[in-house]
CSV table of C-alpha atoms in Angstrom, one decimal:
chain,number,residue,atom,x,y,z
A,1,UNK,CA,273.9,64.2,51.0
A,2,UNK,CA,275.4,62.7,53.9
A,3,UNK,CA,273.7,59.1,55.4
A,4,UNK,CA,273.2,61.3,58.9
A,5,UNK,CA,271.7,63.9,57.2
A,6,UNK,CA,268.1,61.6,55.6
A,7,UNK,CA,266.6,61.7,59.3
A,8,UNK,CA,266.4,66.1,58.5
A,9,UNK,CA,265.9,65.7,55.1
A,10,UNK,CA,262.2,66.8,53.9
A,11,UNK,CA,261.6,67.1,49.8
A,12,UNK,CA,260.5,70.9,48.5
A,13,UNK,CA,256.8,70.9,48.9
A,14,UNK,CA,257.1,72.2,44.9
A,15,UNK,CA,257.7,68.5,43.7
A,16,UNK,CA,254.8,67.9,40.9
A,17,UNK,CA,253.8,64.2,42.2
A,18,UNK,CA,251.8,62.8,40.2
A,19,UNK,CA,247.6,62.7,41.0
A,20,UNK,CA,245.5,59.6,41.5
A,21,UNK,CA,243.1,59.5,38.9
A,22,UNK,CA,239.7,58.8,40.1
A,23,UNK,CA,237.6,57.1,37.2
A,24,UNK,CA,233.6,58.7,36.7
A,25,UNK,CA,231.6,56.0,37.2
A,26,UNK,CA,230.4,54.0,33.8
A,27,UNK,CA,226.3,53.3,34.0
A,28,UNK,CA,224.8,50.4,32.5
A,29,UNK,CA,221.0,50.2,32.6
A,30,UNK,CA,219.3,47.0,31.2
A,31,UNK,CA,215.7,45.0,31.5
A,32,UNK,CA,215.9,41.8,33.9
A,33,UNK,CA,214.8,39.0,31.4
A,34,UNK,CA,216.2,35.9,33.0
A,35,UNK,CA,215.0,34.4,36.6
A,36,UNK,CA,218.6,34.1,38.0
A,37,UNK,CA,218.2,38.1,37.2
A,38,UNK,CA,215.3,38.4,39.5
A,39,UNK,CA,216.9,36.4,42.2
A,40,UNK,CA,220.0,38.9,42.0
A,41,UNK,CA,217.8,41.8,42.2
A,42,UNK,CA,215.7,39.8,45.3
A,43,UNK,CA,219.1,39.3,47.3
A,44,UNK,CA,220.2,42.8,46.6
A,45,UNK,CA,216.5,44.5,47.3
A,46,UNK,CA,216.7,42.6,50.9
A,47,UNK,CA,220.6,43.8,51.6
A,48,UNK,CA,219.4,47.2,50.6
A,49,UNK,CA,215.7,47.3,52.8
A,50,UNK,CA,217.6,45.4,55.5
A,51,UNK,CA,220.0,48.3,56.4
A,52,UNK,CA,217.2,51.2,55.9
A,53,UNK,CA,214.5,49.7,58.0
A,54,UNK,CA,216.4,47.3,60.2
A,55,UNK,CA,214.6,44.2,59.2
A,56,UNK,CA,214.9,40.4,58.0
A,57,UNK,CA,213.9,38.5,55.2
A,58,UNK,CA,213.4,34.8,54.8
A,59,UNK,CA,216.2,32.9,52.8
A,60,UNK,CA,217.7,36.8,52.1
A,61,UNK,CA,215.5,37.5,49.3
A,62,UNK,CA,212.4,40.0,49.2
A,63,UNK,CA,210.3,38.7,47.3
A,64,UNK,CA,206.4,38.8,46.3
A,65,UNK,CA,204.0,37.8,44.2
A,66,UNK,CA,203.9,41.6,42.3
A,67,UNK,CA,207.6,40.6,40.9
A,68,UNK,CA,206.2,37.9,38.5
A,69,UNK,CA,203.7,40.5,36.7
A,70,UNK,CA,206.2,43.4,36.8
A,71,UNK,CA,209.1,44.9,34.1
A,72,UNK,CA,212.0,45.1,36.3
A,73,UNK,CA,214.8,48.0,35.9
A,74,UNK,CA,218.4,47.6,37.0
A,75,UNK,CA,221.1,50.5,36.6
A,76,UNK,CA,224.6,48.4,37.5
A,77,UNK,CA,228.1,49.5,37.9
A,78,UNK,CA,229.3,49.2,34.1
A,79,UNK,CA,233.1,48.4,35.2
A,80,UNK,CA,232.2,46.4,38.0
A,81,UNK,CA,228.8,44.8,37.3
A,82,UNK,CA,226.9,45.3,40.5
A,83,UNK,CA,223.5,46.5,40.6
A,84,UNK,CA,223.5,50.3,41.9
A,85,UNK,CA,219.4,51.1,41.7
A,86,UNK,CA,216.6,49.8,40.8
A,87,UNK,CA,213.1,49.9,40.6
A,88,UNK,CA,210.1,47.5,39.0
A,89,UNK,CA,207.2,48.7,36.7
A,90,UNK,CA,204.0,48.0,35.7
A,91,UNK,CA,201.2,49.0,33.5
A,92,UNK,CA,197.8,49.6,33.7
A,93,UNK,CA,194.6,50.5,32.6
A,94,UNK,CA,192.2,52.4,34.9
A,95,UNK,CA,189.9,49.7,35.6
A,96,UNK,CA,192.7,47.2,36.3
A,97,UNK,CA,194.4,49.7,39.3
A,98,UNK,CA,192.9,47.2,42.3
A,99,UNK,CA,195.4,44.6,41.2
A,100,UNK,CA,198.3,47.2,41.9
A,101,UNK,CA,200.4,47.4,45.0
A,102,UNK,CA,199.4,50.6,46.0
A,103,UNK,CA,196.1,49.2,46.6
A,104,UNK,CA,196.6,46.8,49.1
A,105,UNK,CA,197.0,50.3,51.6
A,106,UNK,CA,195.5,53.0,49.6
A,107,UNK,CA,191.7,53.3,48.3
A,108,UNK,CA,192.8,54.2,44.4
A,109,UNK,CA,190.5,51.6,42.7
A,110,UNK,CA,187.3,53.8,42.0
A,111,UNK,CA,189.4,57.5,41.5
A,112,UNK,CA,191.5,56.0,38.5
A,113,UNK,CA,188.2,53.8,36.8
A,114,UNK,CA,188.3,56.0,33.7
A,115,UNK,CA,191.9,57.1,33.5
A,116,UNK,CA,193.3,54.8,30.3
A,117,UNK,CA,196.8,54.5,31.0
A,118,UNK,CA,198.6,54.1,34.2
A,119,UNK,CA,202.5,53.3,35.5
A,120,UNK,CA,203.1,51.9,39.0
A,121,UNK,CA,206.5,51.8,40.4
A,122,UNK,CA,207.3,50.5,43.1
A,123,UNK,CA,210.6,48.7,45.2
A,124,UNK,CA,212.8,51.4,44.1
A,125,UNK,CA,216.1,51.3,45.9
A,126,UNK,CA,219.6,52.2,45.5
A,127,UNK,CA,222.6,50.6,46.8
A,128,UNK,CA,224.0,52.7,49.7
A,129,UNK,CA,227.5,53.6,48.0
A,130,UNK,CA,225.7,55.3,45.6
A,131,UNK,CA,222.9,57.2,47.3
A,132,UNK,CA,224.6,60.5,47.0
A,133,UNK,CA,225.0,60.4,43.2
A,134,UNK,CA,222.9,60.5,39.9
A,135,UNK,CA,222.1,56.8,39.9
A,136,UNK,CA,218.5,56.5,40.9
A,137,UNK,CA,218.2,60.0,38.3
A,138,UNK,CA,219.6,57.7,35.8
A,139,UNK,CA,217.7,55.0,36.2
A,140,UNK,CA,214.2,56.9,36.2
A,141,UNK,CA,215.6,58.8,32.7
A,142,UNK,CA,216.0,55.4,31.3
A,143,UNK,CA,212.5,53.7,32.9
A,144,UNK,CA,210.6,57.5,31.6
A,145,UNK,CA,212.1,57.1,27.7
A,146,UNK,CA,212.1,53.3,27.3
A,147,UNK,CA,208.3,52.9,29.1
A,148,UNK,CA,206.3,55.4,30.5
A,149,UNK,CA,206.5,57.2,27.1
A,150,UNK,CA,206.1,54.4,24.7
A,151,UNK,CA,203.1,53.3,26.7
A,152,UNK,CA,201.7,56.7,26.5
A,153,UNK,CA,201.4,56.8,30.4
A,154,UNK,CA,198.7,59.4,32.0
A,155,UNK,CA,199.9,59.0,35.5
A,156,UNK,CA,202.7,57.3,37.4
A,157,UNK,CA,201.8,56.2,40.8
A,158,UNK,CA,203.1,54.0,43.9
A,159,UNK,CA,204.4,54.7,47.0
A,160,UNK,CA,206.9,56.4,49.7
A,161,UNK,CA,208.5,55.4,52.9
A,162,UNK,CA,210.0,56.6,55.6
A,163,UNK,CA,211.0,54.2,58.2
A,164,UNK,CA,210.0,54.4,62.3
A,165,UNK,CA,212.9,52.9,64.2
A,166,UNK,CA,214.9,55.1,65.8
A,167,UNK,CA,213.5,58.0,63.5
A,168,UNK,CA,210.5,59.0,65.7
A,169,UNK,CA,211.2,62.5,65.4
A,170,UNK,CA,212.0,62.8,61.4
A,171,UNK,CA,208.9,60.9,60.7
A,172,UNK,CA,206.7,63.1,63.3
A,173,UNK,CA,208.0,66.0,61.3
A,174,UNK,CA,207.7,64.7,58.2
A,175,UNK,CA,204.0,63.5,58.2
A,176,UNK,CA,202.9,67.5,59.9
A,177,UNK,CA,205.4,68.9,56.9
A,178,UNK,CA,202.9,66.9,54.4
A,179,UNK,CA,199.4,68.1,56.4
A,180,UNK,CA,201.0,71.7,55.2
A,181,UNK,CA,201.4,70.8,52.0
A,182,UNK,CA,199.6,73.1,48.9
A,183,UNK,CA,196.7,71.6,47.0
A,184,UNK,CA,199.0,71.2,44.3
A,185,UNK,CA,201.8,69.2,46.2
A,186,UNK,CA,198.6,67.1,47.8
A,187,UNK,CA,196.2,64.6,46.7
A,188,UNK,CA,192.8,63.5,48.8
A,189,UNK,CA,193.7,59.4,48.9
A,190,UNK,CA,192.7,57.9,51.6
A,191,UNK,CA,194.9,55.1,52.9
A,192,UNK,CA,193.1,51.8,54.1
A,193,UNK,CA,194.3,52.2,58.0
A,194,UNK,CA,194.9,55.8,58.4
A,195,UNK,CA,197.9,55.7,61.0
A,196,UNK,CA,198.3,59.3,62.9
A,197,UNK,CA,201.9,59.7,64.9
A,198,UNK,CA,202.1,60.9,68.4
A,199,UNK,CA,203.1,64.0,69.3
A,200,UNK,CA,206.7,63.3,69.7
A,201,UNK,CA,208.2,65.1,72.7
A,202,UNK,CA,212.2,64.5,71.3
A,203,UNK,CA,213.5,68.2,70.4
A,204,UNK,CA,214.4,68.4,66.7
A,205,UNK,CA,217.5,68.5,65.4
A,206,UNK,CA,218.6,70.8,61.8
A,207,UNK,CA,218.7,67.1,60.4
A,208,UNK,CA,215.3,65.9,61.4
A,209,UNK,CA,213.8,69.5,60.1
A,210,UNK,CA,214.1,68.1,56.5
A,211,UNK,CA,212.0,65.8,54.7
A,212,UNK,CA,213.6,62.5,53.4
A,213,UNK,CA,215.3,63.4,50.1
A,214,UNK,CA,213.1,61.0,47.8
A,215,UNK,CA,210.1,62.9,48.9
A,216,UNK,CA,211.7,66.4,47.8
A,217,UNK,CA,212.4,64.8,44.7
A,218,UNK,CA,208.9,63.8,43.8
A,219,UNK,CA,207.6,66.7,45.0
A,220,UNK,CA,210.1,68.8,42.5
A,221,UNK,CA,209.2,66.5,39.9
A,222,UNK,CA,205.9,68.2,40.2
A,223,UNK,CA,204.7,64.9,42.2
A,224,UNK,CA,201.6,64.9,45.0
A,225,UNK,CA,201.5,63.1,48.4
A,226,UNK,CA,198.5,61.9,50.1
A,227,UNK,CA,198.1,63.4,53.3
A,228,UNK,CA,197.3,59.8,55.1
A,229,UNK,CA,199.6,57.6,56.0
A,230,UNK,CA,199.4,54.0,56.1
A,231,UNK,CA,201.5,51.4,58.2
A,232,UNK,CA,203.5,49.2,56.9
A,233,UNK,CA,203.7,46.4,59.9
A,234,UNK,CA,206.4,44.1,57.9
A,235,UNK,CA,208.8,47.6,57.1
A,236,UNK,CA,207.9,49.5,60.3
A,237,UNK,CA,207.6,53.0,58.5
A,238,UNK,CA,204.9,54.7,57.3
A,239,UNK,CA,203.7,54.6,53.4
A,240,UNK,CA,202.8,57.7,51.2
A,241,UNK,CA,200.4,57.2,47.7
A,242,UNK,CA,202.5,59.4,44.9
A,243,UNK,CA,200.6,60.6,42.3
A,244,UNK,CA,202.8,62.1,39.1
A,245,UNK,CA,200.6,63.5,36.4
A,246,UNK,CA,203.1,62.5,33.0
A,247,UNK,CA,203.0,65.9,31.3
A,248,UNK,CA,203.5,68.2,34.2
A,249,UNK,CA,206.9,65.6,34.8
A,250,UNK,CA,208.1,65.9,31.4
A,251,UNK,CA,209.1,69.6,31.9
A,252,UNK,CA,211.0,68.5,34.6
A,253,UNK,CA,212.5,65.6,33.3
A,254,UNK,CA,216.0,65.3,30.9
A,255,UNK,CA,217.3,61.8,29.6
A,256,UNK,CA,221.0,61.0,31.4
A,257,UNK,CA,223.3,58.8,30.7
């Protein structure tokens, strides 16, 4: 080939170049037992709550005073170390429910006084690279073999959010989509300031026609919703009570790793 003639050259499109390999992600899930632990999983819970619901927290960290009386779960990034979901837990028995989250909005203290063994979960979020894969699956496989089952667990309880800035619509939709819901998908817990949307006058869009994925999932893990709604002033989004009876989840539920 001539100098003059590289400007016209183009290779055969037949030349096998090699493929980037594109490594599956390595899992790593593990207990937090050390405080510098906690403080990771504070800064990272306020990165991750301050992009969803547009919000600050003081010094970065998100932090109350459930964290020092809860089992926390982490599921990090095995090559790279970071944390990728996460969610705390904590046990019960029924006549110890008031000192749960979920009661500070919801009325859940007299309806679980004789149930034995309870599981509240709570500040579950995943980082937002990996929202789209099995992360937060893998991290609830790990929290239902290595706790709820060894503490014989009856019910799993806590709560859902969807957020109110700039969401309006999805959240109108979403609450009217949960008044519809079947007996079975629905549970009669009343929230301590029932909160009822506007009518919202925006048209919906395909995407706003859809409730928020982590609410499909708990409903298809055979989960129930209350039908009140309580508002979160310091999120600015409205809080759902989940109610997941143990034995009806196990037929949904398969360890990953």
């Amino acid at each position: 080939m001539m100098l003059n003639d590289l400007d016209t050259f183009r290779p055969p499109s037949n030349i096998p170049f090699p493929k980037r390999n594109h490594p599956t992600i390595k899992y790593r899930f593990e207990w937090a037992n050390e405080r510098h632990t906690l403080n990771e999983i504070q800064k990272f819970r306020a990165i991750q709550f301050s992009e969803q619901f547009n919000i600050q927290f003081p010094n970065d960290l998100d932090q109350d005073d459930y964290d020092f009386n809860c089992q926390h779960a982490i599921l990090r990034n095995a090559w790279t170390n970071e944390i990728v979901a996460y969610t705390r837990v904590r046990f019960f028995h029924g006549f110890e429910v008031a000192q749960s989250y979920s009661q500070q909005e919801f009325k859940i203290d007299q309806i679980f006084l004789s149930s034995d063994r309870i599981v509240e979960m709570g500040r579950t979020c995943v980082h937002s690279k990996y929202r789209f894969s099995r992360a937060l699956s893998i991290l609830w496989s790990h929290i239902f073999d290595q706790f709820i089952t060894k503490v014989k667990a009856d019910y799993l309880i806590g709560c859902v959010s969807i957020k109110m800035l700039g969401n309006e619509a999805k959240a109108y939709y979403t609450h009217h989509a949960i008044q519809a819901l079947p007996p079975e998908q629905s549970c009669d817990i009343h929230a301590k300031n029932t909160f009822e949307l506007a009518y919202s006058t925006d048209s919906f869009s395909q995407k706003e026609k859809k409730i928020p994925k982590l609410f499909d999932v708990y409903l298809k893990m055979n989960g129930r919703l209350s039908k009140q709604a309580f508002y979160d002033r310091d999120f600015n989004c409205l809080d759902y009570f989940v109610l997941m009876d143990v034995k009806k989840m196990r037929k949904t539920f398969r360890i990953e790793s």
